[in-house]
PDB file of C-alpha atoms in Angstrom:
ATOM      1  CA  MET A   8       0.025  -0.048   0.024  1.00 69.00           C
ATOM      2  CA  ILE A   9       1.365   3.444  -0.983  1.00 77.00           C
ATOM      3  CA  SER A  10       1.882   5.843   1.967  1.00 87.00           C
ATOM      4  CA  VAL A  11      -0.776   8.570   1.879  1.00 90.00           C
ATOM      5  CA  ASP A  12       1.888  11.350   2.012  1.00 90.00           C
ATOM      6  CA  SER A  13       4.065   9.827  -0.749  1.00 93.00           C
ATOM      7  CA  PRO A  14       4.134  12.022  -3.863  1.00 95.00           C
ATOM      8  CA  HIS A  15       3.459  10.874  -7.384  1.00 96.00           C
ATOM      9  CA  PRO A  16       6.666  10.687  -9.519  1.00 95.00           C
ATOM     10  CA  GLU A  17       5.365  13.413 -11.808  1.00 95.00           C
ATOM     11  CA  TYR A  18       4.507  15.596  -8.847  1.00 95.00           C
ATOM     12  CA  ALA A  19       8.089  15.292  -7.574  1.00 93.00           C
ATOM     13  CA  ILE A  20       9.410  16.300 -10.996  1.00 95.00           C
ATOM     14  CA  ARG A  21       7.107  19.316 -11.431  1.00 96.00           C
ATOM     15  CA  LEU A  22       6.950  20.685  -7.840  1.00 96.00           C
ATOM     16  CA  THR A  23       9.939  23.067  -8.170  1.00 95.00           C
ATOM     17  CA  GLU A  24       8.533  24.433 -11.430  1.00 96.00           C
ATOM     18  CA  TRP A  25       5.103  25.006  -9.826  1.00 96.00           C
ATOM     19  CA  ASP A  26       6.673  26.700  -6.841  1.00 96.00           C
ATOM     20  CA  THR A  27       8.802  28.960  -8.998  1.00 96.00           C
ATOM     21  CA  CYS A  28       5.725  30.005 -11.077  1.00 96.00           C
ATOM     22  CA  LYS A  29       3.700  30.819  -7.939  1.00 96.00           C
ATOM     23  CA  ASP A  30       6.637  32.679  -6.310  1.00 96.00           C
ATOM     24  CA  CYS A  31       7.028  34.807  -9.426  1.00 96.00           C
ATOM     25  CA  TYR A  32       3.308  35.516  -9.456  1.00 96.00           C
ATOM     26  CA  ILE A  33       3.313  36.576  -5.785  1.00 95.00           C
ATOM     27  CA  GLY A  34       6.270  38.775  -6.401  1.00 94.00           C
ATOM     28  CA  GLU A  35       9.318  40.249  -4.694  1.00 94.00           C
ATOM     29  CA  GLY A  36       8.301  39.209  -1.103  1.00 94.00           C
ATOM     30  CA  ALA A  37       8.058  35.518  -2.083  1.00 95.00           C
ATOM     31  CA  ILE A  38      11.304  35.703  -4.090  1.00 95.00           C
ATOM     32  CA  LYS A  39      13.266  37.217  -1.228  1.00 95.00           C
ATOM     33  CA  ASP A  40      11.777  34.845   1.325  1.00 95.00           C
ATOM     34  CA  LYS A  41      13.470  31.988  -0.520  1.00 94.00           C
ATOM     35  CA  THR A  42      16.868  33.832  -0.228  1.00 93.00           C
ATOM     36  CA  THR A  43      19.552  31.652  -1.901  1.00 92.00           C
ATOM     37  CA  THR A  44      17.014  29.739  -3.987  1.00 93.00           C
ATOM     38  CA  TYR A  45      16.823  32.695  -6.343  1.00 94.00           C
ATOM     39  CA  LEU A  46      19.663  34.961  -5.193  1.00 91.00           C
ATOM     40  CA  SER A  47      22.859  32.973  -4.813  1.00 91.00           C
ATOM     41  CA  LYS A  48      25.560  34.083  -2.404  1.00 91.00           C
ATOM     42  CA  LEU A  49      28.737  35.642  -3.829  1.00 89.00           C
ATOM     43  CA  GLU A  50      32.240  34.793  -2.592  1.00 87.00           C
ATOM     44  CA  ARG A  51      32.148  37.703  -0.186  1.00 89.00           C
ATOM     45  CA  HIS A  52      28.906  36.412   1.406  1.00 91.00           C
ATOM     46  CA  ASP A  53      30.621  33.903   3.653  1.00 89.00           C
ATOM     47  CA  ASP A  54      29.513  32.590   7.033  1.00 87.00           C
ATOM     48  CA  THR A  55      31.206  35.338   9.058  1.00 90.00           C
ATOM     49  CA  SER A  56      29.144  38.083  10.661  1.00 90.00           C
ATOM     50  CA  GLU A  57      30.405  40.580   8.042  1.00 92.00           C
ATOM     51  CA  GLY A  58      29.577  38.111   5.237  1.00 91.00           C
ATOM     52  CA  LYS A  59      26.035  37.626   6.510  1.00 91.00           C
ATOM     53  CA  ARG A  60      25.538  41.321   6.852  1.00 93.00           C
ATOM     54  CA  ARG A  61      26.744  41.860   3.293  1.00 93.00           C
ATOM     55  CA  TYR A  62      24.325  39.162   1.986  1.00 93.00           C
ATOM     56  CA  ALA A  63      21.402  40.669   3.957  1.00 93.00           C
ATOM     57  CA  ASP A  64      22.182  44.048   2.388  1.00 94.00           C
ATOM     58  CA  TYR A  65      22.571  42.418  -1.009  1.00 92.00           C
ATOM     59  CA  LEU A  66      19.142  40.773  -0.662  1.00 92.00           C
ATOM     60  CA  ASN A  67      17.494  43.911   0.651  1.00 93.00           C
ATOM     61  CA  ARG A  68      18.758  45.918  -2.364  1.00 94.00           C
ATOM     62  CA  ALA A  69      17.647  43.287  -4.980  1.00 93.00           C
ATOM     63  CA  THR A  70      14.663  44.112  -7.028  1.00 93.00           C
ATOM     64  CA  PHE A  71      12.201  41.712  -8.701  1.00 93.00           C
ATOM     65  CA  PHE A  72       9.802  43.233 -11.280  1.00 92.00           C
ATOM     66  CA  GLY A  73       6.278  41.814 -10.945  1.00 89.00           C
ATOM     67  CA  VAL A  74       5.828  41.082 -14.649  1.00 94.00           C
ATOM     68  CA  VAL A  75       4.204  37.637 -14.113  1.00 95.00           C
ATOM     69  CA  SER A  76       1.390  38.946 -11.910  1.00 95.00           C
ATOM     70  CA  THR A  77       0.757  41.857 -14.191  1.00 96.00           C
ATOM     71  CA  VAL A  78       0.487  39.579 -17.253  1.00 96.00           C
ATOM     72  CA  VAL A  79      -1.694  36.953 -15.457  1.00 97.00           C
ATOM     73  CA  THR A  80      -3.985  39.578 -13.930  1.00 96.00           C
ATOM     74  CA  GLY A  81      -4.317  41.318 -17.285  1.00 96.00           C
ATOM     75  CA  ARG A  82      -5.198  38.079 -19.108  1.00 96.00           C
ATOM     76  CA  VAL A  83      -7.769  37.130 -16.498  1.00 96.00           C
ATOM     77  CA  GLY A  84      -9.226  40.617 -16.830  1.00 96.00           C
ATOM     78  CA  GLN A  85      -9.479  40.271 -20.608  1.00 96.00           C
ATOM     79  CA  VAL A  86     -11.348  36.997 -20.307  1.00 95.00           C
ATOM     80  CA  MET A  87     -13.639  38.247 -17.537  1.00 94.00           C
ATOM     81  CA  ARG A  88     -14.557  41.547 -19.196  1.00 94.00           C
ATOM     82  CA  ILE A  89     -17.490  39.672 -20.734  1.00 90.00           C
ATOM     83  CA  PRO A  90     -19.695  38.492 -17.860  1.00 86.00           C
ATOM     84  CA  VAL A  91     -20.043  34.745 -17.311  1.00 83.00           C
ATOM     85  CA  ARG A  92     -23.214  33.582 -18.905  1.00 85.00           C
ATOM     86  CA  THR A  93     -25.183  30.721 -17.285  1.00 85.00           C
ATOM     87  CA  SER A  94     -28.458  28.950 -17.812  1.00 87.00           C
ATOM     88  CA  PHE A  95     -29.547  27.429 -14.477  1.00 87.00           C
ATOM     89  CA  VAL A  96     -32.824  26.343 -12.941  1.00 88.00           C
ATOM     90  CA  PRO A  97     -33.697  28.708 -10.052  1.00 86.00           C
ATOM     91  CA  ALA A  98     -32.215  26.409  -7.344  1.00 82.00           C
ATOM     92  CA  MET A  99     -28.901  26.211  -9.182  1.00 86.00           C
ATOM     93  CA  GLU A 100     -28.919  29.913  -9.826  1.00 86.00           C
ATOM     94  CA  LYS A 101     -29.077  30.596  -6.050  1.00 86.00           C
ATOM     95  CA  TRP A 102     -26.367  27.976  -5.377  1.00 87.00           C
ATOM     96  CA  ALA A 103     -24.043  29.554  -7.979  1.00 87.00           C
ATOM     97  CA  SER A 104     -24.106  32.817  -5.992  1.00 88.00           C
ATOM     98  CA  THR A 105     -22.378  31.035  -3.027  1.00 90.00           C
ATOM     99  CA  ILE A 106     -20.727  28.160  -4.857  1.00 92.00           C
ATOM    100  CA  MET A 107     -17.446  27.928  -2.764  1.00 92.00           C
ATOM    101  CA  ARG A 108     -16.887  27.113   0.834  1.00 87.00           C
ATOM    102  CA  ASP A 109     -16.271  30.771   1.588  1.00 89.00           C
ATOM    103  CA  ASN A 110     -19.493  31.712  -0.249  1.00 88.00           C
ATOM    104  CA  SER A 111     -17.663  33.083  -3.291  1.00 92.00           C
ATOM    105  CA  THR A 112     -19.702  33.345  -6.482  1.00 91.00           C
ATOM    106  CA  LEU A 113     -19.309  31.354  -9.747  1.00 92.00           C
ATOM    107  CA  THR A 114     -17.669  34.405 -11.266  1.00 92.00           C
ATOM    108  CA  GLU A 115     -15.059  34.563  -8.507  1.00 94.00           C
ATOM    109  CA  LEU A 116     -14.425  30.824  -8.827  1.00 95.00           C
ATOM    110  CA  THR A 117     -13.839  31.317 -12.555  1.00 95.00           C
ATOM    111  CA  LYS A 118     -11.270  34.022 -11.914  1.00 96.00           C
ATOM    112  CA  ARG A 119      -9.407  31.827  -9.417  1.00 96.00           C
ATOM    113  CA  VAL A 120      -9.372  28.891 -11.895  1.00 97.00           C
ATOM    114  CA  LEU A 121      -8.099  31.102 -14.660  1.00 97.00           C
ATOM    115  CA  THR A 122      -5.359  32.484 -12.393  1.00 97.00           C
ATOM    116  CA  GLU A 123      -4.126  29.103 -11.364  1.00 97.00           C
ATOM    117  CA  VAL A 124      -4.179  27.722 -14.909  1.00 97.00           C
ATOM    118  CA  LEU A 125      -2.235  30.717 -16.232  1.00 97.00           C
ATOM    119  CA  THR A 126       0.272  30.539 -13.351  1.00 96.00           C
ATOM    120  CA  THR A 127       1.019  26.833 -13.016  1.00 96.00           C
ATOM    121  CA  GLY A 128      -1.033  25.210 -15.735  1.00 95.00           C
ATOM    122  CA  ARG A 129      -2.915  23.022 -13.283  1.00 95.00           C
ATOM    123  CA  VAL A 130      -5.780  23.347 -10.773  1.00 96.00           C
ATOM    124  CA  GLY A 131      -8.190  20.905  -9.004  1.00 96.00           C
ATOM    125  CA  LEU A 132     -11.866  21.414  -8.232  1.00 96.00           C
ATOM    126  CA  LEU A 133     -13.580  19.120  -5.712  1.00 96.00           C
ATOM    127  CA  LEU A 134     -17.318  19.031  -5.349  1.00 94.00           C
ATOM    128  CA  ASP A 135     -17.983  18.282  -1.696  1.00 92.00           C
ATOM    129  CA  ARG A 136     -20.596  18.839   0.985  1.00 89.00           C
ATOM    130  CA  PRO A 137     -20.562  19.230   4.774  1.00 86.00           C
ATOM    131  CA  ALA A 138     -20.397  16.065   6.768  1.00 83.00           C
ATOM    132  CA  ASP A 139     -23.714  16.894   8.508  1.00 88.00           C
ATOM    133  CA  GLY A 140     -25.485  17.596   5.237  1.00 85.00           C
ATOM    134  CA  GLY A 141     -26.451  20.891   3.608  1.00 85.00           C
ATOM    135  CA  ASP A 142     -25.623  22.397   0.209  1.00 87.00           C
ATOM    136  CA  PRO A 143     -22.640  21.159  -1.695  1.00 92.00           C
ATOM    137  CA  TYR A 144     -19.746  23.457  -2.433  1.00 94.00           C
ATOM    138  CA  VAL A 145     -16.661  23.619  -4.699  1.00 95.00           C
ATOM    139  CA  ALA A 146     -13.249  23.507  -3.116  1.00 95.00           C
ATOM    140  CA  LEU A 147     -10.255  24.691  -5.198  1.00 96.00           C
ATOM    141  CA  TYR A 148      -6.821  23.060  -4.846  1.00 96.00           C
ATOM    142  CA  ARG A 149      -3.514  24.341  -6.241  1.00 96.00           C
ATOM    143  CA  ALA A 150      -1.182  22.178  -8.291  1.00 96.00           C
ATOM    144  CA  GLN A 151       1.099  21.848  -5.256  1.00 96.00           C
ATOM    145  CA  ASP A 152      -1.803  20.395  -3.236  1.00 97.00           C
ATOM    146  CA  ILE A 153      -2.591  17.510  -5.588  1.00 97.00           C
ATOM    147  CA  MET A 154       0.021  15.105  -4.385  1.00 96.00           C
ATOM    148  CA  ASN A 155      -0.800  11.724  -5.807  1.00 96.00           C
ATOM    149  CA  TRP A 156      -3.155   9.959  -8.200  1.00 96.00           C
ATOM    150  CA  ASP A 157      -3.859   6.625  -9.805  1.00 94.00           C
ATOM    151  CA  THR A 158      -5.581   5.879 -13.106  1.00 93.00           C
ATOM    152  CA  ILE A 159      -6.861   2.758 -14.732  1.00 91.00           C
ATOM    153  CA  GLU A 160      -7.263   2.903 -18.558  1.00 91.00           C
ATOM    154  CA  ASP A 161      -6.951   6.718 -18.269  1.00 91.00           C
ATOM    155  CA  LYS A 162      -9.768   6.905 -15.741  1.00 91.00           C
ATOM    156  CA  LEU A 163      -8.963   8.520 -12.353  1.00 92.00           C
ATOM    157  CA  VAL A 164      -9.585   6.036  -9.539  1.00 93.00           C
ATOM    158  CA  ARG A 165      -7.552   7.575  -6.643  1.00 95.00           C
ATOM    159  CA  LEU A 166      -6.505  11.031  -5.660  1.00 96.00           C
ATOM    160  CA  VAL A 167      -4.585  12.401  -2.608  1.00 97.00           C
ATOM    161  CA  ILE A 168      -4.931  16.054  -1.765  1.00 97.00           C
ATOM    162  CA  ARG A 169      -2.837  17.904   0.887  1.00 96.00           C
ATOM    163  CA  GLU A 170      -4.709  20.367   3.022  1.00 95.00           C
ATOM    164  CA  ASN A 171      -3.095  22.769   5.534  1.00 92.00           C
ATOM    165  CA  ILE A 172      -4.892  23.022   8.888  1.00 91.00           C
ATOM    166  CA  ILE A 173      -4.289  25.088  12.015  1.00 90.00           C
ATOM    167  CA  VAL A 174      -3.618  22.956  15.112  1.00 86.00           C
ATOM    168  CA  THR A 175      -2.920  23.870  18.719  1.00 85.00           C
ATOM    169  CA  ARG A 176       0.102  22.150  20.289  1.00 81.00           C
ATOM    170  CA  GLU A 177       1.032  22.302  23.923  1.00 79.00           C
ATOM    171  CA  GLN A 178       4.529  23.652  24.612  1.00 76.00           C
ATOM    172  CA  VAL A 179       6.670  23.910  27.733  1.00 72.00           C
ATOM    173  CA  ALA A 180       5.353  25.589  30.942  1.00 74.00           C
ATOM    174  CA  GLY A 181       1.763  24.736  29.937  1.00 74.00           C
ATOM    175  CA  ARG A 182       1.681  27.208  27.093  1.00 83.00           C
ATOM    176  CA  SER A 183       0.181  26.360  23.722  1.00 87.00           C
ATOM    177  CA  VAL A 184       1.002  27.512  20.183  1.00 87.00           C
ATOM    178  CA  GLN A 185      -0.844  27.424  16.937  1.00 90.00           C
ATOM    179  CA  LEU A 186       0.911  25.679  14.069  1.00 87.00           C
ATOM    180  CA  ILE A 187       0.160  24.932  10.405  1.00 90.00           C
ATOM    181  CA  GLU A 188       0.201  21.158   9.729  1.00 91.00           C
ATOM    182  CA  PRO A 189      -0.772  19.115   6.774  1.00 93.00           C
ATOM    183  CA  ARG A 190      -3.539  16.560   6.494  1.00 94.00           C
ATOM    184  CA  TYR A 191      -4.341  14.346   3.581  1.00 96.00           C
ATOM    185  CA  ARG A 192      -7.698  13.815   1.875  1.00 96.00           C
ATOM    186  CA  GLU A 193      -7.724  10.516  -0.021  1.00 96.00           C
ATOM    187  CA  LEU A 194     -10.484  10.159  -2.641  1.00 96.00           C
ATOM    188  CA  GLN A 195     -10.925   6.771  -4.389  1.00 95.00           C
ATOM    189  CA  ILE A 196     -13.261   4.433  -6.162  1.00 94.00           C
ATOM    190  CA  ASN A 197     -13.510   1.194  -4.252  1.00 92.00           C
ATOM    191  CA  PRO A 198     -12.500  -1.476  -6.719  1.00 88.00           C
ATOM    192  CA  GLU A 199     -14.900  -4.007  -5.173  1.00 91.00           C
ATOM    193  CA  SER A 200     -18.033  -1.966  -4.611  1.00 93.00           C
ATOM    194  CA  GLY A 201     -17.519   0.685  -7.204  1.00 91.00           C
ATOM    195  CA  LEU A 202     -18.466   3.331  -4.639  1.00 95.00           C
ATOM    196  CA  TYR A 203     -16.761   6.667  -4.063  1.00 94.00           C
ATOM    197  CA  GLU A 204     -14.931   6.764  -0.708  1.00 95.00           C
ATOM    198  CA  VAL A 205     -13.180   9.617   1.177  1.00 94.00           C
ATOM    199  CA  ALA A 206     -10.676   9.231   3.998  1.00 94.00           C
ATOM    200  CA  VAL A 207      -9.053  12.112   5.843  1.00 94.00           C
ATOM    201  CA  TRP A 208      -5.591  11.358   7.369  1.00 95.00           C
ATOM    202  CA  THR A 209      -4.304  13.538  10.197  1.00 91.00           C
ATOM    203  CA  ASN A 210      -1.238  13.378  12.374  1.00 84.00           C
ATOM    204  CA  ILE A 211      -2.113  12.153  15.884  1.00 81.00           C
ATOM    205  CA  ASP A 212       0.934  11.948  18.258  1.00 77.00           C
ATOM    206  CA  GLY A 213       3.161  11.123  15.271  1.00 73.00           C
TER     207      GLY A 213
END
């Protein structure tokens, strides 16, 4: 059985590319946060206090022009200047006005999908519903969140999605701290019953 947090071989190959595309879209802040990933140290940027100071100054003075975000935002604007046209029954029309988990509209969802496709070339949409019932909603996942998948005769039969959640962990002296930790949503078609199954994997005491 494949470990739920094991990435697909193609995912491992493309992850750096997707991260670079996303960092360039976000802009200078994301680029500088990655420090030596994008701005290599020079010979004078050694591990001495003076070398570290020089690199910090070098990084601070560096400039990244936000061309990627400008182009992507412009292209999305060009597409969306004509309003989205829909033909829904009344119940669907109402649902489309709060189609996402955060109650975003179908138009906003379309903008987000276009942005992800133009930035990394890949995006995932999951139609889900609350565990206790209620209206379904669409959840959007970035390319970096779609970690693994299996197909049989080109039909998707298993998908693993990484989700970041906020958890509270107890620290020393009885104090607690909030941390971001991953959990994994495994979606698959049961080969025996043919039914769609969902499992959510979380870290419990390791």
